[in-house]
Short mmCIF file of C-alpha atoms and ligand atoms in Angstrom, two decimals:
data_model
loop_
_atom_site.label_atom_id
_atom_site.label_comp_id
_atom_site.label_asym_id
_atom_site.label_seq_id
_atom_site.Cartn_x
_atom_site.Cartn_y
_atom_site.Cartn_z
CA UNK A 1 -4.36 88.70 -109.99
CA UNK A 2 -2.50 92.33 -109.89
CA UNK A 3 -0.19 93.48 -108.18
CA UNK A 4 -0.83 96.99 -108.32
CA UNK A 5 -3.01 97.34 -104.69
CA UNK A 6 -0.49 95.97 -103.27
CA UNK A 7 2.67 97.07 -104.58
CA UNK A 8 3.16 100.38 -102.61
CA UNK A 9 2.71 98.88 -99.44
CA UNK A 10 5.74 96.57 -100.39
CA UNK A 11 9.49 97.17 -100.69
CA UNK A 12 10.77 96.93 -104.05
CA UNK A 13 12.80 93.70 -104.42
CA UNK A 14 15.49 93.13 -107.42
CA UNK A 15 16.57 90.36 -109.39
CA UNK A 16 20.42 90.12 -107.55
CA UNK A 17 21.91 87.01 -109.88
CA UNK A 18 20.27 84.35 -112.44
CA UNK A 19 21.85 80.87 -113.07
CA UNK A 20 20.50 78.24 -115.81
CA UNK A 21 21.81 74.48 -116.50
CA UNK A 22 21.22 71.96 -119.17
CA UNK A 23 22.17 68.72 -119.20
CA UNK A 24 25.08 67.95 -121.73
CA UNK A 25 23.25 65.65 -124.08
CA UNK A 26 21.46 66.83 -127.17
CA UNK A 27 18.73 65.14 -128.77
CA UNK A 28 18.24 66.51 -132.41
CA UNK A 29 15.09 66.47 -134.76
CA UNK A 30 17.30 64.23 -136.89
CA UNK A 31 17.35 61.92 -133.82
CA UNK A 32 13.98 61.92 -133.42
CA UNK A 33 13.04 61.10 -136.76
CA UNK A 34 14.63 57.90 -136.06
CA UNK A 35 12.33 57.27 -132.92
CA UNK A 36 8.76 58.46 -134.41
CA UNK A 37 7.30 59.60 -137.69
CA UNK A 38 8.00 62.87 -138.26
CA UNK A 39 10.87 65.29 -139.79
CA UNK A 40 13.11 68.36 -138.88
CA UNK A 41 11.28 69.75 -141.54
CA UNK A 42 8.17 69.63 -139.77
CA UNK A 43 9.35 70.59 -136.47
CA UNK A 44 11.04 73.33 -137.24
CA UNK A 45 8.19 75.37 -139.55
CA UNK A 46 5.74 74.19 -136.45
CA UNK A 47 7.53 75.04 -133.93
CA UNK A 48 10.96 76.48 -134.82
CA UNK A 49 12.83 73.66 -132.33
CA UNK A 50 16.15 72.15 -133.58
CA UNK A 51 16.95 70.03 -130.84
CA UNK A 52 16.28 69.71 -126.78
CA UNK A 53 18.71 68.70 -123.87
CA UNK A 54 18.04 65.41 -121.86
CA UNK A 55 18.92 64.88 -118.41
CA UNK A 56 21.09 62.01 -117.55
CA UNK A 57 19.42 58.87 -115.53
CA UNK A 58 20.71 59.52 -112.67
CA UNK A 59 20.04 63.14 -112.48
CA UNK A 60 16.65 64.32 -111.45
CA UNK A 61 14.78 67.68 -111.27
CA UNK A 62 16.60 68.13 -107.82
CA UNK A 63 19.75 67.96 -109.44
CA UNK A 64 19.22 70.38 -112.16
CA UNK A 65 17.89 72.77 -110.00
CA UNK A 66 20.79 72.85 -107.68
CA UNK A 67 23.17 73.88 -110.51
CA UNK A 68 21.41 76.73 -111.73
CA UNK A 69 20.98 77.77 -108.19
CA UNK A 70 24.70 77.37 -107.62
CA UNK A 71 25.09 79.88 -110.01
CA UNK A 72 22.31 82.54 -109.59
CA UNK A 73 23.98 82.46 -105.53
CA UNK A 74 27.64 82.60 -106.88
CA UNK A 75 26.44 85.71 -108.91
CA UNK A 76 24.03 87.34 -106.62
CA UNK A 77 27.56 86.96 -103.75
CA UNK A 78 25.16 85.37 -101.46
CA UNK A 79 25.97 82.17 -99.54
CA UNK A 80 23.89 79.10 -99.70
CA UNK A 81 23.87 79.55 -95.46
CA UNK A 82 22.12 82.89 -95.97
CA UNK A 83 19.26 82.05 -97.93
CA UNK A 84 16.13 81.73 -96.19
CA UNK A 85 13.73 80.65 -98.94
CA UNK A 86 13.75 78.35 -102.26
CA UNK A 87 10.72 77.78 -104.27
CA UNK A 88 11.05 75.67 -107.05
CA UNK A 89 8.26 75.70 -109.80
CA UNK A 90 7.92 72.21 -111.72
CA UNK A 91 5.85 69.64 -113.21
CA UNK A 92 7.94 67.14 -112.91
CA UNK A 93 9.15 66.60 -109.16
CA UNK A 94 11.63 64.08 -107.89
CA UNK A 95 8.75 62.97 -105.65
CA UNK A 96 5.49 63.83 -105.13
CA UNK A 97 6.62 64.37 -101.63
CA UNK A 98 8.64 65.92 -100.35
CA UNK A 99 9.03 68.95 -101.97
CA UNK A 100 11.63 68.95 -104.66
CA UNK A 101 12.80 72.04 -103.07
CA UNK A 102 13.43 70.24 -100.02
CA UNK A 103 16.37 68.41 -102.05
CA UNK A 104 17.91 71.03 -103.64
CA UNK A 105 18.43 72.92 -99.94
CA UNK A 106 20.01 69.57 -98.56
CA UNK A 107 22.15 69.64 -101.85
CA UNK A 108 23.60 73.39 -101.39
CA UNK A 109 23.48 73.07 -97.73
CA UNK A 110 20.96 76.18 -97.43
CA UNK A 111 20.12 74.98 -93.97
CA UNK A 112 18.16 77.80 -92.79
CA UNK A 113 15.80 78.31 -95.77
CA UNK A 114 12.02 77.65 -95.58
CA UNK A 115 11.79 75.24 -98.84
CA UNK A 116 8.95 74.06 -101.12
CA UNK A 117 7.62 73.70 -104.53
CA UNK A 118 4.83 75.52 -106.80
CA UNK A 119 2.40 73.46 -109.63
CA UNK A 120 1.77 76.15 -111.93
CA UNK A 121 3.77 74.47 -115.29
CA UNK A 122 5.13 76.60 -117.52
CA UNK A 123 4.14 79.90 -115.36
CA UNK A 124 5.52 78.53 -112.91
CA UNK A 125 8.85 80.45 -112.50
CA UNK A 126 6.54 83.80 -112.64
CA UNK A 127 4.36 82.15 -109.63
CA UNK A 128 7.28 81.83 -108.11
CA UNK A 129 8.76 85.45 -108.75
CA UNK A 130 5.49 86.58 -107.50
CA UNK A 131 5.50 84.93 -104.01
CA UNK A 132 9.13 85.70 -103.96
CA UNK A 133 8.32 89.85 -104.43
CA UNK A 134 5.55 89.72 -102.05
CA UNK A 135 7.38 87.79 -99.40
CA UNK A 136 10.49 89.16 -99.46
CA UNK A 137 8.70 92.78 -100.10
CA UNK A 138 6.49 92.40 -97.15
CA UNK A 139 9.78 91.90 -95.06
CA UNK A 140 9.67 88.30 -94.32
CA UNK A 141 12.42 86.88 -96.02
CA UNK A 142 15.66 88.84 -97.07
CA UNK A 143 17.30 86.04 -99.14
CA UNK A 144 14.95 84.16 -101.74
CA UNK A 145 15.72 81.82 -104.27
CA UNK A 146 13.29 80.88 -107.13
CA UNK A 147 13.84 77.89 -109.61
CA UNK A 148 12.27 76.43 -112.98
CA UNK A 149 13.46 73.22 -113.21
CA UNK A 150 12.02 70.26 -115.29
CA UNK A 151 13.04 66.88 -116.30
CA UNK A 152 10.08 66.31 -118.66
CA UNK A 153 12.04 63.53 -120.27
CA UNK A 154 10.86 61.26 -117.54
CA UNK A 155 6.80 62.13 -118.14
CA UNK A 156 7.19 61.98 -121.91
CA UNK A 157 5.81 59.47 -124.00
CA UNK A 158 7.84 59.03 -126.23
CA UNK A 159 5.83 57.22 -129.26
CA UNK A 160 3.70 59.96 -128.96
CA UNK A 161 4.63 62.31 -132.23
CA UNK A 162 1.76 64.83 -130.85
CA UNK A 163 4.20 65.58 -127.51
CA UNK A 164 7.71 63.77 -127.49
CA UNK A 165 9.14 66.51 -130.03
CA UNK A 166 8.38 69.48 -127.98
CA UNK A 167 9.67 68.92 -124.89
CA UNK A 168 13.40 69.36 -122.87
CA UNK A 169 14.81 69.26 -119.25
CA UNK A 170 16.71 71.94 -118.01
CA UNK A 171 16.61 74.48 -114.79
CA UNK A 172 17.17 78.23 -114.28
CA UNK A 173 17.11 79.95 -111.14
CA UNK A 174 17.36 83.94 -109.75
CA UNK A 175 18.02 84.99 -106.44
CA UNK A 176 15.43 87.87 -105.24
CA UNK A 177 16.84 90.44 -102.02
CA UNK A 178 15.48 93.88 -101.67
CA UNK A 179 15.89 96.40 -104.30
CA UNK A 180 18.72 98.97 -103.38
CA UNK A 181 19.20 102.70 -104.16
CA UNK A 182 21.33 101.78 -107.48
CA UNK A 183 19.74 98.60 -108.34
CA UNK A 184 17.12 97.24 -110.74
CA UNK A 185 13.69 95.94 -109.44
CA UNK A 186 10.55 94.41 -110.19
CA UNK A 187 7.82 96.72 -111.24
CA UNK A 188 4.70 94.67 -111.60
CA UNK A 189 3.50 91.16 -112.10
CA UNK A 190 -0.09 89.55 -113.40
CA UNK A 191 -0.70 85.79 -112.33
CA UNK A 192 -3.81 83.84 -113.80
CA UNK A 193 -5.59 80.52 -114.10
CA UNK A 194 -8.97 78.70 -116.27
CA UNK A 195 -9.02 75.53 -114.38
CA UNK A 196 -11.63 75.08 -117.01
CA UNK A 197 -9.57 74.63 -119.16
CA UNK A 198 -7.61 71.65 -117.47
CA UNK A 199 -8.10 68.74 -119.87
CA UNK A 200 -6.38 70.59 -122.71
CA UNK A 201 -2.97 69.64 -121.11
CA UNK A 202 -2.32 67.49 -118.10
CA UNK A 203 -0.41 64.33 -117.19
CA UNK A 204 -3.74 62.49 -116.22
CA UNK A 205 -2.32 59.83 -114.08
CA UNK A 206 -0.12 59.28 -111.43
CA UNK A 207 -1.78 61.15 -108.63
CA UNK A 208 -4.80 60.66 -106.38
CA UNK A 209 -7.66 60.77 -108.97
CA UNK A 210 -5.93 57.64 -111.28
CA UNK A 211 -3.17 56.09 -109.71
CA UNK A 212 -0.81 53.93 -112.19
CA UNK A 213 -1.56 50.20 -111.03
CA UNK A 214 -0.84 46.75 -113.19
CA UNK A 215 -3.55 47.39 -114.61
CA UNK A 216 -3.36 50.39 -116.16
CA UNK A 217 0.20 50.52 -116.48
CA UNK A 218 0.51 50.08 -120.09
CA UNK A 219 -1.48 53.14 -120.80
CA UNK A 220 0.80 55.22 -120.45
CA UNK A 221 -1.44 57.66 -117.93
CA UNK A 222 1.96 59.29 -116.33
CA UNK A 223 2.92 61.30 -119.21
CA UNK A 224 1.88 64.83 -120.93
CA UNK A 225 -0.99 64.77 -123.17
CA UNK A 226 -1.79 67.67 -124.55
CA UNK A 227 -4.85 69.05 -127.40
CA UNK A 228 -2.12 71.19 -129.35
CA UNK A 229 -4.31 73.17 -131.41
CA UNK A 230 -7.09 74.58 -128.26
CA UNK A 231 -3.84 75.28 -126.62
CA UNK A 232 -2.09 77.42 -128.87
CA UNK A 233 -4.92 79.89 -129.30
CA UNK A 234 -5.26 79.85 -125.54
CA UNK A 235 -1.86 80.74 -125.05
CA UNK A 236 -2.14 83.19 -127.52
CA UNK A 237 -4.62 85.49 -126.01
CA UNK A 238 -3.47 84.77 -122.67
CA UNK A 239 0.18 85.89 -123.10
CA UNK A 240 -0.76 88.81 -124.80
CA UNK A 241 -3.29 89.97 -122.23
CA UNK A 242 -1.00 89.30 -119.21
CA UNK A 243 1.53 91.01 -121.42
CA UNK A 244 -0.15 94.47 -121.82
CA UNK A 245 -1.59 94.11 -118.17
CA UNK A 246 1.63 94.28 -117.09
CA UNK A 247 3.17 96.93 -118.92
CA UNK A 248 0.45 98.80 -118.12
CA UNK A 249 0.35 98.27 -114.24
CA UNK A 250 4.36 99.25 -114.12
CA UNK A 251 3.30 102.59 -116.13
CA UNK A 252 5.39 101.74 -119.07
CA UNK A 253 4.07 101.62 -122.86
CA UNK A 254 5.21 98.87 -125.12
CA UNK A 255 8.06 101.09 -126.77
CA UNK A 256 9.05 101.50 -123.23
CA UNK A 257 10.13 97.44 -123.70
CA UNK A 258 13.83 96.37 -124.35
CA UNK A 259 13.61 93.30 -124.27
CA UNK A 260 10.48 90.69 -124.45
CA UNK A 261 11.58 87.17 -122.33
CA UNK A 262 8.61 84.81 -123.13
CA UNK A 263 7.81 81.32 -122.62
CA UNK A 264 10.04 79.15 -125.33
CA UNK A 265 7.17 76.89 -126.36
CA UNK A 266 6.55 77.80 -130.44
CA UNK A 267 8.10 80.13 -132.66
CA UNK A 268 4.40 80.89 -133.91
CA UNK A 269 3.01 81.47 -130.62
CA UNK A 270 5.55 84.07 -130.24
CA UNK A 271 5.46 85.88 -133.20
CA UNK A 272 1.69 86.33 -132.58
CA UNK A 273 1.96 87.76 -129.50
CA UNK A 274 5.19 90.23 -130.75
CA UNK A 275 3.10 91.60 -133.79
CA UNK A 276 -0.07 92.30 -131.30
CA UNK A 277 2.37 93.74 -128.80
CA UNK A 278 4.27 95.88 -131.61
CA UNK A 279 7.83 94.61 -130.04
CA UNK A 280 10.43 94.92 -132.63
CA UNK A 281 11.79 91.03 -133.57
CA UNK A 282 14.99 91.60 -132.89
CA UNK A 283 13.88 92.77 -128.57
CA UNK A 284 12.60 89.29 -128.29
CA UNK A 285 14.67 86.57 -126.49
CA UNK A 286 14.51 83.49 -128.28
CA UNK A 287 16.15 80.26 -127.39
CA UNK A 288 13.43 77.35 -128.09
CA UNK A 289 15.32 76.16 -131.07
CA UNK A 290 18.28 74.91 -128.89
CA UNK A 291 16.36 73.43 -125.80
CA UNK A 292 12.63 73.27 -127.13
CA UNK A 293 9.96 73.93 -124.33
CA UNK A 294 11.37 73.35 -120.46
CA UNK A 295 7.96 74.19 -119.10
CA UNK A 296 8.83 75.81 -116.05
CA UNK A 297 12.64 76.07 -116.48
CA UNK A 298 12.04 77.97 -120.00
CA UNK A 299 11.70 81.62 -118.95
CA UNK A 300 13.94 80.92 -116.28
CA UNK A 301 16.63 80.03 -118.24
CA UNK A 302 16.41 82.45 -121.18
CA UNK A 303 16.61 84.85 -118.42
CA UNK A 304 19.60 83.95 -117.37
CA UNK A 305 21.07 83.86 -121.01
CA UNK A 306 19.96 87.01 -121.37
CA UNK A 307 21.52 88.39 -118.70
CA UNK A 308 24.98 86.58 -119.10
CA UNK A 309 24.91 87.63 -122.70
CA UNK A 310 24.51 90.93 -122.16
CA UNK A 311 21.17 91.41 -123.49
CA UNK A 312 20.16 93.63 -120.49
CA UNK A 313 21.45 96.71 -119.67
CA UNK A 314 20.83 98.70 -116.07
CA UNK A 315 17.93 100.74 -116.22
CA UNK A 316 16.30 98.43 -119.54
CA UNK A 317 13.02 97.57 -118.85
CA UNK A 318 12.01 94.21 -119.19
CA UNK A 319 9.15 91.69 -119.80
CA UNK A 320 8.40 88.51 -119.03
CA UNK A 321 5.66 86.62 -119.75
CA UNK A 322 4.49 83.05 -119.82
CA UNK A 323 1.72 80.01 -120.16
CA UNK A 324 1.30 76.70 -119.29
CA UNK A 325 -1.24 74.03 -117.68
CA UNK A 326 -3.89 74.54 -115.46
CA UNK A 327 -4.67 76.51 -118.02
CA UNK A 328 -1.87 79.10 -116.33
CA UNK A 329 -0.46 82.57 -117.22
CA UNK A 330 1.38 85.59 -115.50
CA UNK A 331 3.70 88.31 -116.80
CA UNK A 332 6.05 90.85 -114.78
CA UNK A 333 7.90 93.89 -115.95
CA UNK A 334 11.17 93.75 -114.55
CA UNK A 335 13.38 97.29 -114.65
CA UNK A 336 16.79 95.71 -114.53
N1 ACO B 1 5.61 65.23 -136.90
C1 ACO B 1 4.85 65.18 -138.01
N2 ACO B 1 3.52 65.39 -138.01
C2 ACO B 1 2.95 65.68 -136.81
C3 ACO B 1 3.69 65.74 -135.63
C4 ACO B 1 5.07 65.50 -135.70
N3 ACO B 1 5.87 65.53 -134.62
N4 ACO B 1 2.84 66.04 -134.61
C5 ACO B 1 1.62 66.17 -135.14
N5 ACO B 1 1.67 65.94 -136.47
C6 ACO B 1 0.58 65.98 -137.44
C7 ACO B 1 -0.75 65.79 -136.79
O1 ACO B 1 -1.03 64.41 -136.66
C8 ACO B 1 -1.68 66.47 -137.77
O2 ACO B 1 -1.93 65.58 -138.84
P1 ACO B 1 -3.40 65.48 -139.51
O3 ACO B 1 -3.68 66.87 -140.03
O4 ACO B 1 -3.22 64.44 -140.54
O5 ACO B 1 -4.30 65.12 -138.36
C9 ACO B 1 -0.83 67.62 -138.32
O6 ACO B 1 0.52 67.30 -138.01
C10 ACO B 1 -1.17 68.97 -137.74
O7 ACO B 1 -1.36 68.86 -136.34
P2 ACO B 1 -1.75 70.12 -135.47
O8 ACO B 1 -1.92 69.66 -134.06
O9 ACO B 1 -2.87 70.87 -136.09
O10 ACO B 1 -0.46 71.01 -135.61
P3 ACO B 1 -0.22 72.48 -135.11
O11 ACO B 1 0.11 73.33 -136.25
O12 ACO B 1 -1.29 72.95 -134.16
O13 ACO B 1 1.10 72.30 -134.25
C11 ACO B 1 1.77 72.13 -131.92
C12 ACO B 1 1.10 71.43 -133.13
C13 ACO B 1 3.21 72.39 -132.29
C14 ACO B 1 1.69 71.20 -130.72
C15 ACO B 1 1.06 73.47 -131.63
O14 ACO B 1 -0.33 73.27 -131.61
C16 ACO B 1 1.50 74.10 -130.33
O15 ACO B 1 2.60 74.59 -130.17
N6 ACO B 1 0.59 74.20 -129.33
C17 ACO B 1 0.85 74.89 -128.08
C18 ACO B 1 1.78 74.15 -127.16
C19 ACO B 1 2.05 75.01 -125.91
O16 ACO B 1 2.21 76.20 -125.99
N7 ACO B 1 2.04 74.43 -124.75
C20 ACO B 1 2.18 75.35 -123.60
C21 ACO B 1 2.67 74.92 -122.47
S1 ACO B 1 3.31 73.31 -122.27
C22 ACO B 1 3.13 72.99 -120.58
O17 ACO B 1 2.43 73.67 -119.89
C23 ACO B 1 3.77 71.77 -120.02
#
């Protein structure tokens, strides 16, 4: 999907504040080599993570996604009464239903917002950037909140060497409003899916099609399974198509880019897609190695970082770009 038809006929919407939590403990490759067969040594030249955050047991996605969304409000200067609608993008909901959005608006009190969730893993924050621009372009909503939040922990299995060392929890958030005269604003976004593709990452069971019984219950079905290799040239391709797709669609070149914000999932991936794009190492925002791959929380959060640490400058434009399951992908150029 692009968004150039329909951009003009849309107000411009900005980016007004970003937020990001992780939960306090860390779980280290060193840790890990104590729970399965493998080493730091190996996860780190494979993937370039060090270590990933885990979510307490008493905190769920929900909860995650309420404090990042605390602080994307806080720094936005809207009020939790004023914002009119939350999407929050995640595999891993509290419940299949409700919504997990619905539970982070009871949480901050945002009473009047219209709340619910989007399936697209790790696109997912994009998906939700996207139906946050058109909505709140097209003049529906003035107030939007969007969310990656994951507790993957939960749908992990963790004997599984192939999976368990990837994976974190975590949530960042941004609030969208319309663009103003002297702000930043988004410039175009691509969104695309290969159900085709499905089986090469899923968590087969749990829903309608193979529901976890006594039967079936030591199998495991409920967490992420994943064909590693198939998936890495996927995302490959895919991130670097959505990536020039939407530079190109915002008018901008790929020297035109400041600063590259892609999905944390493998150092390799990245640098793949940064030599094809010709992005200069140093413009790309990494942060895998400290919280491995959040799925839907990843770009999210690195966003956020990125803007707290002063990595974006007004006027710098800005890419973002990400894959996941479904097979899933999207990009948007951001001017910020
Ligand atoms: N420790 C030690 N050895 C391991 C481990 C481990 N943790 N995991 C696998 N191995 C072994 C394998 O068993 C295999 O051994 P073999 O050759 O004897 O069979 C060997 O290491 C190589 O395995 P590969 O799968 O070929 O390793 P690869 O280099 O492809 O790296 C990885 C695997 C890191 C999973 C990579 O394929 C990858 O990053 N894929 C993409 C993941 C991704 O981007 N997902 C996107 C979104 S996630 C979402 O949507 C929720």
């Amino acid at each position: 999907m692009d968004s150039s038809a329909a951009a003009s006929a849309l107000r411009p919407v900005q980016i007004a504040g970003t937020g990001s939590y992780l939960p306090e403990k860390v779980l280290s490759n060193a840790d890990l080599e104590k729970i399965v067969e493998t080493s730091d040594d190996w996860i780190t030249t494979r993937t370039g993570i060090k270590e990933r955050r885990i979510a307490a047991e008493d905190q769920s996605t929900s909860h995650l996604a309420a404090e990042a969304v605390k602080k994307a409000l806080a720094q936005a200067g809207v009020e939790a009464a004023d914002v009119e609608l939350i999407i929050v993008a995640t595999i891993t909901p509290d419940t299949l239903t409700p919504a997990t959005a619905c539970y982070v608006q009871k949480q901050l009190g945002c009473d009047r917002a219209v709340a619910f969730d989007v399936s697209a893993a790790c696109s997912g924050f994009l998906y939700a950037l996207e139906l946050a621009r058109t909505s709140v372009g097209a003049g529906a909503f003035q107030n939007a909140v969007i969310v990656g939040a994951e507790k993957l922990s939960a749908y992990i299995n963790w004997e599984d060497r192939n999976t368990c060392v990837l994976f974190g929890d975590g949530a960042g958030a941004a609030v969208i409003t319309p663009a103003t005269a002297d702000s930043g604003r988004v410039l175009s976004s691509q969104l695309g899916t290969d159900g085709n593709q499905a089986e090469l990452l899923s968590i087969p069971g749990g829903g309608s099609a193979c529901p976890i019984t006594v039967d079936n219950a030591s199998e495991r079905l409920a967490t992420l399974a994943m064909q590693g290799r198939e998936v890495f040239k996927h995302a490959v391709n895919a991130m670097k198509r959505a990536s020039i797709e939407a530079i190109e669609t915002a008018g901008l070149q790929s020297s035109d880019i400041k600063l590259l914000i892609p999905h944390q999932a493998n150092l390799r991936i990245i640098d793949a897609i940064v030599e094809r794009l010709e992005i200069d190492k140093e413009d790309v925002f990494i942060n895998l190695n400290r919280y491995g791959n959040t799925s839907a929380a990843a770009v999210a959060i690195a966003l956020d970082e990125a803007n707290r640490d002063g990595r974006m400058q007004r006027g710098d434009k800005i890419l973002l770009v990400a894959f996941g399951a479904g097979l899933t992908w999207a990009s948007a150029a951001i001017e910020w």
